[in-house]
Amino acid sequence: MAQTRRKRTRKHRGTPAGTIERAGRTGNPRTRQEAKQISRQRRANRFDKPPTWKGAIQRAAIAAVVFGVAVTLLLKRSPGEAAALIVPIFFLYIPLGYWTDNLMYRFRQRRRQPG
């Protein structure tokens, strides 16, 4: 049977009392400036990816569920009535979310391009 957990690559040093001491970070300590730079780079890489329909569908599903809960709790509607509203909202949010993401993506790409 295949192994489900990944084996550890570093040795855990046990003490006679049974506690385990682990080695900390072995690389060079990161300065605050380096951490900010890495964070900015990761964010830029995330925003450089074009939008996908899958992402739009997931976001629409989350938004529709939140909307349904809000309708049920705030407007005191039955779950059946909320469900009847969730379905059209979900299908409305999919293209709306994709087009918004696409608009923002194109705006960021235009801003990155010189000239």
PDB file of C-alpha atoms in Angstrom:
ATOM      1  CA  MET A   1       0.000   0.000   0.000  1.00  0.00           C
ATOM      2  CA  ALA A   2       1.270   3.483  -0.819  1.00  0.00           C
ATOM      3  CA  GLN A   3       2.545   5.675   1.966  1.00  0.00           C
ATOM      4  CA  THR A   4       0.086   8.424   2.859  1.00  0.00           C
ATOM      5  CA  ARG A   5       2.348  10.599   4.963  1.00  0.00           C
ATOM      6  CA  ARG A   6       5.571  12.101   3.749  1.00  0.00           C
ATOM      7  CA  LYS A   7       8.591  10.912   5.671  1.00  0.00           C
ATOM      8  CA  ARG A   8      10.468  13.566   7.543  1.00  0.00           C
ATOM      9  CA  THR A   9      13.794  14.590   6.091  1.00  0.00           C
ATOM     10  CA  ARG A  10      15.426  15.830   9.311  1.00  0.00           C
ATOM     11  CA  LYS A  11      16.172  13.929  12.433  1.00  0.00           C
ATOM     12  CA  HIS A  12      14.251  14.714  15.600  1.00  0.00           C
ATOM     13  CA  ARG A  13      16.545  14.683  18.613  1.00  0.00           C
ATOM     14  CA  GLY A  14      14.848  13.148  21.638  1.00  0.00           C
ATOM     15  CA  THR A  15      15.933  13.903  25.202  1.00  0.00           C
ATOM     16  CA  PRO A  16      15.991  11.409  28.091  1.00  0.00           C
ATOM     17  CA  ALA A  17      12.811  13.046  29.435  1.00  0.00           C
ATOM     18  CA  GLY A  18      10.987  12.188  26.218  1.00  0.00           C
ATOM     19  CA  THR A  19      10.682  15.679  24.779  1.00  0.00           C
ATOM     20  CA  ILE A  20      11.666  16.284  21.195  1.00  0.00           C
ATOM     21  CA  GLU A  21      13.915  19.133  20.165  1.00  0.00           C
ATOM     22  CA  ARG A  22      13.719  20.170  16.571  1.00  0.00           C
ATOM     23  CA  ALA A  23      16.220  22.210  14.665  1.00  0.00           C
ATOM     24  CA  GLY A  24      14.902  25.646  13.777  1.00  0.00           C
ATOM     25  CA  ARG A  25      15.300  27.376  10.446  1.00  0.00           C
ATOM     26  CA  THR A  26      18.693  26.467   9.109  1.00  0.00           C
ATOM     27  CA  GLY A  27      18.765  29.033   6.319  1.00  0.00           C
ATOM     28  CA  ASN A  28      19.920  32.598   6.647  1.00  0.00           C
ATOM     29  CA  PRO A  29      17.613  34.708   8.779  1.00  0.00           C
ATOM     30  CA  ARG A  30      15.303  36.825   6.655  1.00  0.00           C
ATOM     31  CA  THR A  31      15.222  40.560   7.235  1.00  0.00           C
ATOM     32  CA  ARG A  32      11.972  42.500   7.293  1.00  0.00           C
ATOM     33  CA  GLN A  33      12.880  44.135   3.973  1.00  0.00           C
ATOM     34  CA  GLU A  34      13.492  40.748   2.317  1.00  0.00           C
ATOM     35  CA  ALA A  35      10.201  39.414   3.682  1.00  0.00           C
ATOM     36  CA  LYS A  36       8.328  42.399   2.216  1.00  0.00           C
ATOM     37  CA  GLN A  37      10.048  41.934  -1.140  1.00  0.00           C
ATOM     38  CA  ILE A  38       9.172  38.222  -1.238  1.00  0.00           C
ATOM     39  CA  SER A  39       5.577  39.032  -0.264  1.00  0.00           C
ATOM     40  CA  ARG A  40       5.271  41.622  -3.042  1.00  0.00           C
ATOM     41  CA  GLN A  41       6.740  39.198  -5.573  1.00  0.00           C
ATOM     42  CA  ARG A  42       4.295  36.437  -4.613  1.00  0.00           C
ATOM     43  CA  ARG A  43       1.376  38.840  -4.826  1.00  0.00           C
ATOM     44  CA  ALA A  44       2.514  40.061  -8.255  1.00  0.00           C
ATOM     45  CA  ASN A  45       2.847  36.461  -9.467  1.00  0.00           C
ATOM     46  CA  ARG A  46      -0.675  35.698  -8.256  1.00  0.00           C
ATOM     47  CA  PHE A  47      -2.115  38.720 -10.041  1.00  0.00           C
ATOM     48  CA  ASP A  48      -0.218  37.945 -13.251  1.00  0.00           C
ATOM     49  CA  LYS A  49      -2.318  34.843 -13.871  1.00  0.00           C
ATOM     50  CA  PRO A  50      -5.273  35.370 -16.208  1.00  0.00           C
ATOM     51  CA  PRO A  51      -8.750  34.796 -14.733  1.00  0.00           C
ATOM     52  CA  THR A  52     -10.400  31.393 -15.109  1.00  0.00           C
ATOM     53  CA  TRP A  53     -14.001  30.273 -15.304  1.00  0.00           C
ATOM     54  CA  LYS A  54     -13.325  27.761 -12.539  1.00  0.00           C
ATOM     55  CA  GLY A  55     -12.321  30.558 -10.178  1.00  0.00           C
ATOM     56  CA  ALA A  56     -15.376  32.572 -11.175  1.00  0.00           C
ATOM     57  CA  ILE A  57     -17.658  29.578 -10.496  1.00  0.00           C
ATOM     58  CA  GLN A  58     -16.113  28.977  -7.073  1.00  0.00           C
ATOM     59  CA  ARG A  59     -16.440  32.634  -6.111  1.00  0.00           C
ATOM     60  CA  ALA A  60     -20.045  32.723  -7.369  1.00  0.00           C
ATOM     61  CA  ALA A  61     -20.899  29.627  -5.308  1.00  0.00           C
ATOM     62  CA  ILE A  62     -19.475  31.179  -2.138  1.00  0.00           C
ATOM     63  CA  ALA A  63     -21.237  34.484  -2.795  1.00  0.00           C
ATOM     64  CA  ALA A  64     -24.555  32.734  -3.491  1.00  0.00           C
ATOM     65  CA  VAL A  65     -24.355  30.747  -0.249  1.00  0.00           C
ATOM     66  CA  VAL A  66     -23.548  33.905   1.736  1.00  0.00           C
ATOM     67  CA  PHE A  67     -26.435  35.643  -0.009  1.00  0.00           C
ATOM     68  CA  GLY A  68     -28.780  32.757   0.832  1.00  0.00           C
ATOM     69  CA  VAL A  69     -27.777  32.793   4.496  1.00  0.00           C
ATOM     70  CA  ALA A  70     -28.266  36.569   4.610  1.00  0.00           C
ATOM     71  CA  VAL A  71     -31.722  36.301   3.024  1.00  0.00           C
ATOM     72  CA  THR A  72     -32.715  33.556   5.457  1.00  0.00           C
ATOM     73  CA  LEU A  73     -31.437  35.306   8.583  1.00  0.00           C
ATOM     74  CA  LEU A  74     -31.893  39.002   7.840  1.00  0.00           C
ATOM     75  CA  LEU A  75     -35.064  38.951   5.766  1.00  0.00           C
ATOM     76  CA  LYS A  76     -36.512  35.984   7.686  1.00  0.00           C
ATOM     77  CA  ARG A  77     -37.431  33.991   4.579  1.00  0.00           C
ATOM     78  CA  SER A  78     -37.798  30.237   4.482  1.00  0.00           C
ATOM     79  CA  PRO A  79     -34.866  28.173   3.174  1.00  0.00           C
ATOM     80  CA  GLY A  80     -36.971  27.248   0.133  1.00  0.00           C
ATOM     81  CA  GLU A  81     -37.479  30.886  -0.789  1.00  0.00           C
ATOM     82  CA  ALA A  82     -33.786  31.564  -0.217  1.00  0.00           C
ATOM     83  CA  ALA A  83     -32.868  28.615  -2.458  1.00  0.00           C
ATOM     84  CA  ALA A  84     -35.136  29.991  -5.181  1.00  0.00           C
ATOM     85  CA  LEU A  85     -33.140  33.225  -5.037  1.00  0.00           C
ATOM     86  CA  ILE A  86     -29.734  31.545  -4.776  1.00  0.00           C
ATOM     87  CA  VAL A  87     -29.949  29.774  -8.139  1.00  0.00           C
ATOM     88  CA  PRO A  88     -30.400  32.861 -10.347  1.00  0.00           C
ATOM     89  CA  ILE A  89     -27.902  34.816  -8.243  1.00  0.00           C
ATOM     90  CA  PHE A  90     -25.334  32.042  -8.717  1.00  0.00           C
ATOM     91  CA  PHE A  91     -25.762  32.034 -12.505  1.00  0.00           C
ATOM     92  CA  LEU A  92     -25.672  35.834 -12.597  1.00  0.00           C
ATOM     93  CA  TYR A  93     -22.485  36.022 -10.504  1.00  0.00           C
ATOM     94  CA  ILE A  94     -20.479  33.618 -12.704  1.00  0.00           C
ATOM     95  CA  PRO A  95     -20.102  35.826 -15.805  1.00  0.00           C
ATOM     96  CA  LEU A  96     -20.162  39.000 -13.702  1.00  0.00           C
ATOM     97  CA  GLY A  97     -17.237  37.750 -11.610  1.00  0.00           C
ATOM     98  CA  TYR A  98     -15.288  36.513 -14.639  1.00  0.00           C
ATOM     99  CA  TRP A  99     -15.716  39.775 -16.521  1.00  0.00           C
ATOM    100  CA  THR A 100     -14.714  41.795 -13.471  1.00  0.00           C
ATOM    101  CA  ASP A 101     -11.607  39.640 -12.977  1.00  0.00           C
ATOM    102  CA  ASN A 102     -10.784  39.952 -16.667  1.00  0.00           C
ATOM    103  CA  LEU A 103     -11.185  43.728 -16.545  1.00  0.00           C
ATOM    104  CA  MET A 104      -8.873  43.976 -13.521  1.00  0.00           C
ATOM    105  CA  TYR A 105      -6.350  41.599 -15.119  1.00  0.00           C
ATOM    106  CA  ARG A 106      -6.215  43.630 -18.337  1.00  0.00           C
ATOM    107  CA  PHE A 107      -5.916  46.868 -16.338  1.00  0.00           C
ATOM    108  CA  ARG A 108      -2.939  45.469 -14.381  1.00  0.00           C
ATOM    109  CA  GLN A 109      -1.296  44.169 -17.550  1.00  0.00           C
ATOM    110  CA  ARG A 110      -1.699  47.544 -19.288  1.00  0.00           C
ATOM    111  CA  ARG A 111      -0.246  49.321 -16.257  1.00  0.00           C
ATOM    112  CA  ARG A 112       2.785  46.996 -16.251  1.00  0.00           C
ATOM    113  CA  GLN A 113       3.533  47.590 -19.933  1.00  0.00           C
ATOM    114  CA  PRO A 114       5.675  50.673 -20.562  1.00  0.00           C
ATOM    115  CA  GLY A 115       4.338  53.173 -23.033  1.00  0.00           C
TER     116      GLY A 115
END
